[in-house]
Short mmCIF file of N, CA and C in Angstrom, two decimals:
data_model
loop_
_atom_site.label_atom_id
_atom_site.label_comp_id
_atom_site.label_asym_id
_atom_site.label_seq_id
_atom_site.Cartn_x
_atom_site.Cartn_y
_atom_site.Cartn_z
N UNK A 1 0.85 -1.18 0.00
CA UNK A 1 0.00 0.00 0.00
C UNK A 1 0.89 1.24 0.00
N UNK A 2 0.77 2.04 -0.79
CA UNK A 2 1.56 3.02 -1.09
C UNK A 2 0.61 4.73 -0.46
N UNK A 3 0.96 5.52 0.57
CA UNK A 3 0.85 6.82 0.86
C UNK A 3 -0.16 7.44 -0.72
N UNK A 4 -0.12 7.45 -1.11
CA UNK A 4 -1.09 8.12 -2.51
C UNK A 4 -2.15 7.41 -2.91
N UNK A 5 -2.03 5.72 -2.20
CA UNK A 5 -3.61 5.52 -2.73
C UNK A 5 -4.30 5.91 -1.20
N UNK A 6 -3.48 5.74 -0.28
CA UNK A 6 -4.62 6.26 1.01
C UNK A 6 -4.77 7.44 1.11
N UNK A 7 -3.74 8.75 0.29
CA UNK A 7 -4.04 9.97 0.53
C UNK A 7 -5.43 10.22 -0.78
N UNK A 8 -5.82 9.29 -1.45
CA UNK A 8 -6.78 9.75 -2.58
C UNK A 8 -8.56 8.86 -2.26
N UNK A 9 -7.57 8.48 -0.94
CA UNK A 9 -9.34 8.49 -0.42
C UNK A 9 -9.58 9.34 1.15
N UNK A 10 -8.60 10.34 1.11
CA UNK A 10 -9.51 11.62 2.17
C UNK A 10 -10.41 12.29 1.46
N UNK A 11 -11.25 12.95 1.95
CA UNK A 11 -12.51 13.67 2.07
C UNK A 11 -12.02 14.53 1.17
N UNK A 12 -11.12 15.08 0.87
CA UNK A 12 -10.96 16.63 0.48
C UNK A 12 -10.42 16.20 -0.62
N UNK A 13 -9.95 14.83 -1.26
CA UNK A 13 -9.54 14.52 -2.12
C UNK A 13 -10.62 14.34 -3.24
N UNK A 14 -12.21 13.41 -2.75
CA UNK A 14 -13.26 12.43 -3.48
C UNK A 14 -13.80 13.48 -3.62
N UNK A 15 -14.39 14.29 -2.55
CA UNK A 15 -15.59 15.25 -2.15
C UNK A 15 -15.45 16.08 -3.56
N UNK A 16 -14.83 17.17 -3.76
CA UNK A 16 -14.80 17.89 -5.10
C UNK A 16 -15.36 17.32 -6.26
N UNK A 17 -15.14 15.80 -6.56
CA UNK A 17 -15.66 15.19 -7.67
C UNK A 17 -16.92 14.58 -7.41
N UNK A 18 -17.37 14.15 -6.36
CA UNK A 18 -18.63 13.95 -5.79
C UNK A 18 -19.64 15.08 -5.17
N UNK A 19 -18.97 15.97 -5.20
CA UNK A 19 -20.05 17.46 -4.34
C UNK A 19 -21.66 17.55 -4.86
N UNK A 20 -21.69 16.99 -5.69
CA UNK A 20 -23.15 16.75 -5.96
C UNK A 20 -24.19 15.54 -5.55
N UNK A 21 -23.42 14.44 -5.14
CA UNK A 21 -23.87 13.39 -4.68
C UNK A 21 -23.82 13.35 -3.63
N UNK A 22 -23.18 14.52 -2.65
CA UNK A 22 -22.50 14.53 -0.77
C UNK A 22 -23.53 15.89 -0.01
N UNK A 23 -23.52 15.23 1.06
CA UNK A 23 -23.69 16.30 1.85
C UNK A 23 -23.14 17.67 1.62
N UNK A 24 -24.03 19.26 1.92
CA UNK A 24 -22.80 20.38 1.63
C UNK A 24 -21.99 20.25 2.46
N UNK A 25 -20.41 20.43 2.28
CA UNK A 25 -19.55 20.38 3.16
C UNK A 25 -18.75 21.36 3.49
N UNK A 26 -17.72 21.42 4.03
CA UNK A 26 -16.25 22.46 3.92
C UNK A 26 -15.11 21.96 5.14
N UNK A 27 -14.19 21.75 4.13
CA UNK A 27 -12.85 21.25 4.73
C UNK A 27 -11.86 22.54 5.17
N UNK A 28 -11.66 22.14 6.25
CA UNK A 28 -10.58 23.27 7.22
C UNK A 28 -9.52 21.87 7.58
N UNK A 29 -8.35 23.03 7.57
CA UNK A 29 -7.12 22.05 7.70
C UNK A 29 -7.37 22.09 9.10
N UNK A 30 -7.25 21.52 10.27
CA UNK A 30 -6.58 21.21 11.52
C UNK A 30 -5.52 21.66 11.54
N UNK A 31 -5.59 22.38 12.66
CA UNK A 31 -3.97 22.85 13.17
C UNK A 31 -2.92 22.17 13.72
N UNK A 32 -2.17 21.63 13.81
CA UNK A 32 -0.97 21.53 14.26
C UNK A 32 -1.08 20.96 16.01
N UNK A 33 -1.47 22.12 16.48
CA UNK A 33 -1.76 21.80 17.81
C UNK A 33 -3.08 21.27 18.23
N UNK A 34 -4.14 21.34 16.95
CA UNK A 34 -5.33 21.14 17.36
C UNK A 34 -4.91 19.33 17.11
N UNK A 35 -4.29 19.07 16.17
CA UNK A 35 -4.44 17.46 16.10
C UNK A 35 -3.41 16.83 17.58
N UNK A 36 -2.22 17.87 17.75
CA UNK A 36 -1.56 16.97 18.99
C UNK A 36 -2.38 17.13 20.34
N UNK A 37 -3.25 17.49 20.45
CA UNK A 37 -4.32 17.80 21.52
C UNK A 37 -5.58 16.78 21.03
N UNK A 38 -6.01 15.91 19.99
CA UNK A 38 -6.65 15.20 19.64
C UNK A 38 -6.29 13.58 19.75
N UNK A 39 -4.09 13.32 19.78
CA UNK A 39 -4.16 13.03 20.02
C UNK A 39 -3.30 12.08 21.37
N UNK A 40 -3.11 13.70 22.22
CA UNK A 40 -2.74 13.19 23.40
C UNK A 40 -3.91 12.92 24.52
N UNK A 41 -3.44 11.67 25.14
CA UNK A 41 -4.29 10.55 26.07
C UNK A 41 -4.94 11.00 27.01
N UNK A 42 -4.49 12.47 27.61
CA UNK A 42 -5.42 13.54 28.63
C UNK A 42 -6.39 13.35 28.24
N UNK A 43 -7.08 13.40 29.92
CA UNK A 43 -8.89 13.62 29.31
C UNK A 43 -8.76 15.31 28.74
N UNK A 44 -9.94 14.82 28.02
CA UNK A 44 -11.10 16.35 27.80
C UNK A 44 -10.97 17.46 28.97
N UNK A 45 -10.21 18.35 29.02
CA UNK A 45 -10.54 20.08 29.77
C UNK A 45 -10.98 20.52 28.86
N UNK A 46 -11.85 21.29 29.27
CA UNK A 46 -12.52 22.90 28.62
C UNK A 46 -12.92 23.88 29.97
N UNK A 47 -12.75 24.95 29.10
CA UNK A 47 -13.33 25.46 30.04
C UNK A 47 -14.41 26.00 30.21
N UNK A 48 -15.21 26.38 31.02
CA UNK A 48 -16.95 26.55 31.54
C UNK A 48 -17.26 27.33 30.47
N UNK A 49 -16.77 28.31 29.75
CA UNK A 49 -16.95 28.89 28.45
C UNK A 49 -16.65 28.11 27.43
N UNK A 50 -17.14 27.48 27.69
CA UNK A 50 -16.21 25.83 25.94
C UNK A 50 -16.99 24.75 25.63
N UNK A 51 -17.78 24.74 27.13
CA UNK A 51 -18.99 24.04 27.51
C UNK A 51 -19.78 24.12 26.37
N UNK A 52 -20.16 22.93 26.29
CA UNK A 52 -21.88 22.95 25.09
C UNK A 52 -23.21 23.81 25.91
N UNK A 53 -23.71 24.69 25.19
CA UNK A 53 -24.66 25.75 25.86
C UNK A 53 -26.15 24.54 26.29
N UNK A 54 -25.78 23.08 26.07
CA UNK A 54 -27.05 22.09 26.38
C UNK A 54 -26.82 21.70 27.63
N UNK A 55 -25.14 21.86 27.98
CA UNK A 55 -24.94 21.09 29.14
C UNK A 55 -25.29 22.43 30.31
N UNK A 56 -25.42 23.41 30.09
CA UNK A 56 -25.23 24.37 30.79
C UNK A 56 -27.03 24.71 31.06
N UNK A 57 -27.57 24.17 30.19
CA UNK A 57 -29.21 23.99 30.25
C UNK A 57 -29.70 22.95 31.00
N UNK A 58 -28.95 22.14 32.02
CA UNK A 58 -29.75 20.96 32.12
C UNK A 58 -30.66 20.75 33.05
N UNK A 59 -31.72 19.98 33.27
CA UNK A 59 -32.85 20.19 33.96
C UNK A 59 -32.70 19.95 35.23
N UNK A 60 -32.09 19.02 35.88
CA UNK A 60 -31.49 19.01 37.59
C UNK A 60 -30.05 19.54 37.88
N UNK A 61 -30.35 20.16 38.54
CA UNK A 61 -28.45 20.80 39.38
C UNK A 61 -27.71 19.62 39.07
N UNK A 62 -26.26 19.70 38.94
CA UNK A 62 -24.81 18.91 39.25
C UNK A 62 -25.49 18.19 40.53
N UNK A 63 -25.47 18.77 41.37
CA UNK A 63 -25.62 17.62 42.59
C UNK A 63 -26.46 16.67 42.72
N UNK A 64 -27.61 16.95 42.07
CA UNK A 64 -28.44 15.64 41.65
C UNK A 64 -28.50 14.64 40.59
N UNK A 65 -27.96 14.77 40.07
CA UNK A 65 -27.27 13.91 38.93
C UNK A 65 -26.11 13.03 39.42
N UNK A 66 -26.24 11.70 38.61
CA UNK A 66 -25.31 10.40 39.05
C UNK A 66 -24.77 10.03 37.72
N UNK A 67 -23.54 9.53 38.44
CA UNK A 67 -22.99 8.62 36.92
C UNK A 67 -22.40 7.14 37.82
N UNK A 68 -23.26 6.29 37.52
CA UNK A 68 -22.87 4.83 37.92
C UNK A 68 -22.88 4.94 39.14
N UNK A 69 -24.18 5.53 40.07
CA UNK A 69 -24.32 5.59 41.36
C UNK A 69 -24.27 6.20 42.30
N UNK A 70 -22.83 7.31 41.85
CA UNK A 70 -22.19 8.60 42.64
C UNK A 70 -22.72 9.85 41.73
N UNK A 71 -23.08 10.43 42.92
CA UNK A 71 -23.35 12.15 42.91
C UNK A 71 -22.61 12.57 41.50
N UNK A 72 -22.85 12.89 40.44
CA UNK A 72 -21.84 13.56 39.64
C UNK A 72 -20.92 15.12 39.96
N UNK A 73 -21.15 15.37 41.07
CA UNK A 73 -20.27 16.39 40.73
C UNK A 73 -19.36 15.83 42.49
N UNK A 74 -19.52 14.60 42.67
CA UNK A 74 -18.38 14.07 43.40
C UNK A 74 -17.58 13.49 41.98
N UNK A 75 -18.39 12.78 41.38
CA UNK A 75 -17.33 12.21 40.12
C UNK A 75 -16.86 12.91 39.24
N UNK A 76 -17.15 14.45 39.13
CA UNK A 76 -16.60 15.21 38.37
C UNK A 76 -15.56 15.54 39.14
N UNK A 77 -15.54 15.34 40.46
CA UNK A 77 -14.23 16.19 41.45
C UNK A 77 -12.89 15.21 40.82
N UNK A 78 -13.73 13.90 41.02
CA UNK A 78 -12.60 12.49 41.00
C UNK A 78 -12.00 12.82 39.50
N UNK A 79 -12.58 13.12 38.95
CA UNK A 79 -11.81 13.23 37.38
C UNK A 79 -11.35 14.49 37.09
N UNK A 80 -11.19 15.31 37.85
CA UNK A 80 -10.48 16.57 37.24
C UNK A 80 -9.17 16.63 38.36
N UNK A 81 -9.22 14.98 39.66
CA UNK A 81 -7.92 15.10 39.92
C UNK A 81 -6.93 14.82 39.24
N UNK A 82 -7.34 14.17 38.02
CA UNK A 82 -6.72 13.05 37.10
C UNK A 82 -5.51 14.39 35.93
N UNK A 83 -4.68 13.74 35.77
CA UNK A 83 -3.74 14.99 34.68
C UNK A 83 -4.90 15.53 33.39
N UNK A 84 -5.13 16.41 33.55
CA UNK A 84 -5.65 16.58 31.82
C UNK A 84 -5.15 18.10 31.06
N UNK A 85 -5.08 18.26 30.10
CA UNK A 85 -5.00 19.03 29.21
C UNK A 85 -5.97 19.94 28.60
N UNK A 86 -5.11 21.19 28.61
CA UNK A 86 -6.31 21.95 28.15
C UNK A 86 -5.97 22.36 27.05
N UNK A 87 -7.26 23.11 26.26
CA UNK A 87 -7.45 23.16 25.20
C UNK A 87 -6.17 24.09 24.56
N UNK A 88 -5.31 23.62 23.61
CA UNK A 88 -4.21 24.88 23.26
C UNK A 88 -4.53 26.00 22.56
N UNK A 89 -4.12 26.65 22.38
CA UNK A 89 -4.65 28.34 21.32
C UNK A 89 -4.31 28.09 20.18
N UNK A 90 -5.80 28.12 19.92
CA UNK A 90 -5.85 27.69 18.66
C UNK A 90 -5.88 29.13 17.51
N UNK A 91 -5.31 30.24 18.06
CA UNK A 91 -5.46 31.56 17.21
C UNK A 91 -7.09 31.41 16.35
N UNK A 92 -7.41 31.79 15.22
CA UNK A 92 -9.14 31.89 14.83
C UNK A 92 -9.86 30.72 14.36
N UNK A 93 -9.41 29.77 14.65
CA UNK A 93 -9.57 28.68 13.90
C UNK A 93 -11.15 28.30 14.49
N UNK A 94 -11.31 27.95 16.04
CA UNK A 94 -12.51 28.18 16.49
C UNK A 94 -13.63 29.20 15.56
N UNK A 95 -13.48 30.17 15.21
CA UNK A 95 -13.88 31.36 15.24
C UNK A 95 -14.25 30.94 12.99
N UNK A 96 -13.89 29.86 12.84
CA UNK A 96 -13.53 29.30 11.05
C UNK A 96 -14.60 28.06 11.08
N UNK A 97 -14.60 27.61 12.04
CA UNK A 97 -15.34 26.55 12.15
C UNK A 97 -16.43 26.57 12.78
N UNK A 98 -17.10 27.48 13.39
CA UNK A 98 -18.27 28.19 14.00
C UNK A 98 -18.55 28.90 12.62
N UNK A 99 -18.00 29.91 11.80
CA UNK A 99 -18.61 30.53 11.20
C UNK A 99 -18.90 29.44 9.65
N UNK A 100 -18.26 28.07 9.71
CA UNK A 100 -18.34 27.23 8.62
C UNK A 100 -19.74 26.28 8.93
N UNK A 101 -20.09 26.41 10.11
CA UNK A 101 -21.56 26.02 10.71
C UNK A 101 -22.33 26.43 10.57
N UNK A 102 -22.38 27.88 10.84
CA UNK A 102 -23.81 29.12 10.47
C UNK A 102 -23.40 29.27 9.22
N UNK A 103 -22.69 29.04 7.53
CA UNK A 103 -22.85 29.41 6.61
C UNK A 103 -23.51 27.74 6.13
N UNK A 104 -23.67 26.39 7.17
CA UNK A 104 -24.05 25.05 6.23
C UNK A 104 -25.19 24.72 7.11
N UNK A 105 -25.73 25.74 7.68
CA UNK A 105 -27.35 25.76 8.39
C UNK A 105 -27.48 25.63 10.24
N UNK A 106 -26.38 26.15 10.68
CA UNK A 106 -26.29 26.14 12.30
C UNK A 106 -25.66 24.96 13.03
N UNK A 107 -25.84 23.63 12.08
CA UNK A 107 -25.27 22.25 12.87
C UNK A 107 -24.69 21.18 11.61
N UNK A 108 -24.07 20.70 12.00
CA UNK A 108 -22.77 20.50 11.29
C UNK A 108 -22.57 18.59 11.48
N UNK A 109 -21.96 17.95 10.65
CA UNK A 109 -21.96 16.09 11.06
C UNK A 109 -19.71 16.28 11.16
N UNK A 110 -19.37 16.05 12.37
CA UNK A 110 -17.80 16.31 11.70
C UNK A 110 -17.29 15.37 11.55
N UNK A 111 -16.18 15.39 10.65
CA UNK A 111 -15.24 13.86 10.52
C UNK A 111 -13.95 14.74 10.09
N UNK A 112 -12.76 14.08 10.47
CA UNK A 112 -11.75 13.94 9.75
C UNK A 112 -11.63 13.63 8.36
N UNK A 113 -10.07 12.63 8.12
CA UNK A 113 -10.14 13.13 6.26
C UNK A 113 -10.52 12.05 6.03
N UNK A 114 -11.10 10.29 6.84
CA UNK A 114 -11.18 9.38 6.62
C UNK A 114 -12.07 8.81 7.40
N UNK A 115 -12.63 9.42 8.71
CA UNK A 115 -13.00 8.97 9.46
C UNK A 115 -14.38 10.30 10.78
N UNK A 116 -15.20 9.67 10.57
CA UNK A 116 -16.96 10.43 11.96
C UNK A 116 -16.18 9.70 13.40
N UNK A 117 -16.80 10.65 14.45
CA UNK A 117 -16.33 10.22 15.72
C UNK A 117 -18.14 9.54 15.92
N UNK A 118 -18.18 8.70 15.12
CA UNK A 118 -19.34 8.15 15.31
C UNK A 118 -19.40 7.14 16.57
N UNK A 119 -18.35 7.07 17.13
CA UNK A 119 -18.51 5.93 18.24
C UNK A 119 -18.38 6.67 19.70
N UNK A 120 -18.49 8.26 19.55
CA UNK A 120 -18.49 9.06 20.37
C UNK A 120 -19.77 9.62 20.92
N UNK A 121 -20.66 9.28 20.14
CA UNK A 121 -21.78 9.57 20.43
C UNK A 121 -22.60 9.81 22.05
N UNK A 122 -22.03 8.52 22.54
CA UNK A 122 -22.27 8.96 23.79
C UNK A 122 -22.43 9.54 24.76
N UNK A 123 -21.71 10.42 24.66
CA UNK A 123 -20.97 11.66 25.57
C UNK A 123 -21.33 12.96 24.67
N UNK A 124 -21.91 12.95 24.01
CA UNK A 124 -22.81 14.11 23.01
C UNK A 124 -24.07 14.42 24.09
N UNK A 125 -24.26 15.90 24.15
CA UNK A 125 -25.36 16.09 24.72
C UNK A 125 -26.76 15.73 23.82
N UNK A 126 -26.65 15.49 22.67
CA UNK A 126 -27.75 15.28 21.77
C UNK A 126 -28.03 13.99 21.33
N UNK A 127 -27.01 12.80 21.86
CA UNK A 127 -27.01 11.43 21.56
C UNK A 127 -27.20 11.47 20.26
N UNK A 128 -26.31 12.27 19.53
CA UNK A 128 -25.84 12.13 18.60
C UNK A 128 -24.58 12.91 17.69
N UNK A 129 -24.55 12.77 16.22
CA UNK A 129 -22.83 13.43 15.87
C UNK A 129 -23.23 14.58 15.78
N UNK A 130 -24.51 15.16 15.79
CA UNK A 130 -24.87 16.47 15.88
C UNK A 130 -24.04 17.12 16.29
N UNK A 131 -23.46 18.33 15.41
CA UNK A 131 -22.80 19.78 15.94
C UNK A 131 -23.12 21.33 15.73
N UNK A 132 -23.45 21.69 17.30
CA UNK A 132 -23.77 23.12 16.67
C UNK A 132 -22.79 24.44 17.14
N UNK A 133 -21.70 23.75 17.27
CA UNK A 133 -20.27 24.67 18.04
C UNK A 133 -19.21 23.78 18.18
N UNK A 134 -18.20 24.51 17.78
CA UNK A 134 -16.86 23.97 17.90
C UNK A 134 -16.81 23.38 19.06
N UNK A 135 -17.05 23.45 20.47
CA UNK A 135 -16.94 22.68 21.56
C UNK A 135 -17.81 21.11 21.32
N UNK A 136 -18.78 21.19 20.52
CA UNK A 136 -19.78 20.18 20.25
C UNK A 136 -18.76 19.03 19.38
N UNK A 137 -18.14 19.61 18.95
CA UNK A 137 -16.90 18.95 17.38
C UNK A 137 -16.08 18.74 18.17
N UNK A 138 -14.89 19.21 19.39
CA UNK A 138 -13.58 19.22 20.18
C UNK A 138 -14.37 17.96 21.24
N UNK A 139 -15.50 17.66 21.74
CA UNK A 139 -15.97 17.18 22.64
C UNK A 139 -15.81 15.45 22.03
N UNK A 140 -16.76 15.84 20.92
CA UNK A 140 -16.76 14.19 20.32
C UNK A 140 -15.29 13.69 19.41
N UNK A 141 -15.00 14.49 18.77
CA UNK A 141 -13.39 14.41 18.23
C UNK A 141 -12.47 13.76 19.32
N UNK A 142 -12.28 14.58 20.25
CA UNK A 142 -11.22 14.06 21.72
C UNK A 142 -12.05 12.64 22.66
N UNK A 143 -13.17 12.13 22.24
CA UNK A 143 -13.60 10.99 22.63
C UNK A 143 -13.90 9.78 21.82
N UNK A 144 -13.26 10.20 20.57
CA UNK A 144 -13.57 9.05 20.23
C UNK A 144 -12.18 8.39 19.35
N UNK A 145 -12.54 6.80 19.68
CA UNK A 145 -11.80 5.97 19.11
C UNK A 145 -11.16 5.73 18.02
N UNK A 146 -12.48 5.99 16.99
CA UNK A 146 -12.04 5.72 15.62
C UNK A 146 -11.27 7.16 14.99
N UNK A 147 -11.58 8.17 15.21
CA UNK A 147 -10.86 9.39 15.36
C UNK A 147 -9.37 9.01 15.59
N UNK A 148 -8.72 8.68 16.83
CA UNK A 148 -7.46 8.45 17.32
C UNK A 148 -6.58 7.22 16.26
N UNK A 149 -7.77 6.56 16.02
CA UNK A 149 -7.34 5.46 15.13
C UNK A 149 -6.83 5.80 13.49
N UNK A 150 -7.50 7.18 13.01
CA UNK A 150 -6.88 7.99 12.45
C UNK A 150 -5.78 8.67 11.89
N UNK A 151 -5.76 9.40 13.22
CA UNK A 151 -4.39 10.34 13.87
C UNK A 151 -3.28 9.53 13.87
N UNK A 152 -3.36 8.41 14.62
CA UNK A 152 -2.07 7.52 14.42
C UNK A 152 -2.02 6.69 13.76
N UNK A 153 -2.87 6.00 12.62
CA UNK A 153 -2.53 4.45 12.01
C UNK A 153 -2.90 5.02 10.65
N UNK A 154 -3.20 5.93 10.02
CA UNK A 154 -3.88 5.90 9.24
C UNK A 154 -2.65 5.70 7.55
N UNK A 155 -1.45 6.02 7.81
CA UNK A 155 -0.32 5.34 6.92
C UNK A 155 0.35 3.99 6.99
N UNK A 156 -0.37 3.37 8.70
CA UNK A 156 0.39 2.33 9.27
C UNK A 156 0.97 1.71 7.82
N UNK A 157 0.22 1.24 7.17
CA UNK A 157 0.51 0.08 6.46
C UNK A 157 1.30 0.25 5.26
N UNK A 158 1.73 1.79 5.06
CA UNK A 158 2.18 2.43 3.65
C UNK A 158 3.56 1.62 3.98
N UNK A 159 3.96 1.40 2.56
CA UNK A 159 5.40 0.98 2.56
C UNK A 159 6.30 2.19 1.94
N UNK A 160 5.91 2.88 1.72
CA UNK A 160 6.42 4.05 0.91
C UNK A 160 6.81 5.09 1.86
N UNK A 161 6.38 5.33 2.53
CA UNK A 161 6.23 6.78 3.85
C UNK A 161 6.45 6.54 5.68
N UNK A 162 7.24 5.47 5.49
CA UNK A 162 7.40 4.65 6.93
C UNK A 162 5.95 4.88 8.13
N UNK A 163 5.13 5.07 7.61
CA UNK A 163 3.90 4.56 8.44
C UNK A 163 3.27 5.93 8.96
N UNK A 164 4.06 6.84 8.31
CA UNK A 164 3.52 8.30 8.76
C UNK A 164 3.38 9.50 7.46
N UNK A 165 2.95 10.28 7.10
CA UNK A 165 2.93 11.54 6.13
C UNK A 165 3.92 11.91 6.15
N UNK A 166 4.71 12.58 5.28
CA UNK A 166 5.64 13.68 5.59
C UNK A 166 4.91 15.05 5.72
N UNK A 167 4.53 15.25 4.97
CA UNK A 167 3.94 16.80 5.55
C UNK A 167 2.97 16.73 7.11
N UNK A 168 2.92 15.48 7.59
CA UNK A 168 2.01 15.69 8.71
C UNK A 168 1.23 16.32 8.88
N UNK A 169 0.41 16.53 7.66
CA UNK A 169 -1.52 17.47 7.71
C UNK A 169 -1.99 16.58 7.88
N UNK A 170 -3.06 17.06 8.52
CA UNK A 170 -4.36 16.40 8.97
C UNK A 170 -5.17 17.62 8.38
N UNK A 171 -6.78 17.04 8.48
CA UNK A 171 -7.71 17.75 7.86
C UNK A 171 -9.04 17.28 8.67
#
């Protein structure tokens, strides 16, 4: 498997010749820091401004809410003792991808150049890939599997490019 037949099936490669048969779309490169933050092993930080505006709507207080038995905002204590990472500065890029939402109707399906964080779903306030803000996209992106599976394997098998891009874009 050679680096050029897997780079001619990303999104940004097919999509142009298919744009009539696809969803409307629009491809933004990923930054640099936005992919090494996608995919280092830290949980998810954001901060209370980063928050999905659903979670910030929700119908019982933090303290009445459970996850697997315990109070959630004892189990939110337990997990923010844990190392995590916060979101890096991403200069306007937020600010590219919010405004690439309100120009394709307010909510958005995201994927990488090969791959939906469709197995992220879970942890979506909408129980689903639904996005209507970049925090909605950073939330399910940084939780999911097939995403990471991506980020790191996605040349594994090239014999041509020792198992990685040289230009190291992501999209």
């Amino acid at each position: 498997l050679e680096c050029a037949a897997v780079d001619a099936c990303r999104f940004e490669c097919w999509y142009p010749l298919l744009r009539r048969h696809s969803l409307r779309s629009r491809v933004l490169a990923l930054p640099p820091a936005a992919a090494a933050y996608l995919r280092d092993p830290a949980p998810l930080h954001m901060g209370a401004e980063e928050f999905p505006v659903q979670w910030a709507e929700a119908k019982a207080p933090v303290h009445e809410l459970e996850l697997d038995g315990t109070p959630l905002d004892l189990a939110l204590d337990a997990f923010h003792q844990h190392d995590s990472l916060s979101m890096p500065h991403l200069g306007d890029f937020p600010a590219q991808v919010n405004a690439a939402i309100a120009e394709l109707g307010g909510y958005v399906f995201p994927k990488l150049s090969w791959t939906s964080p469709r197995d992220a779903v879970w942890i979506s306030p909408t129980g689903s890939t639904k996005c209507t803000s970049f925090a909605d996209i950073v939330l399910l992106l940084k939780s999911s599997d097939f995403i990471l599976s991506d980020l790191h394997n996605a040349y594994s098998l090239c014999t041509d490019c020792a198992g990685e891009r040289a230009d190291g874009a992501e999209r």
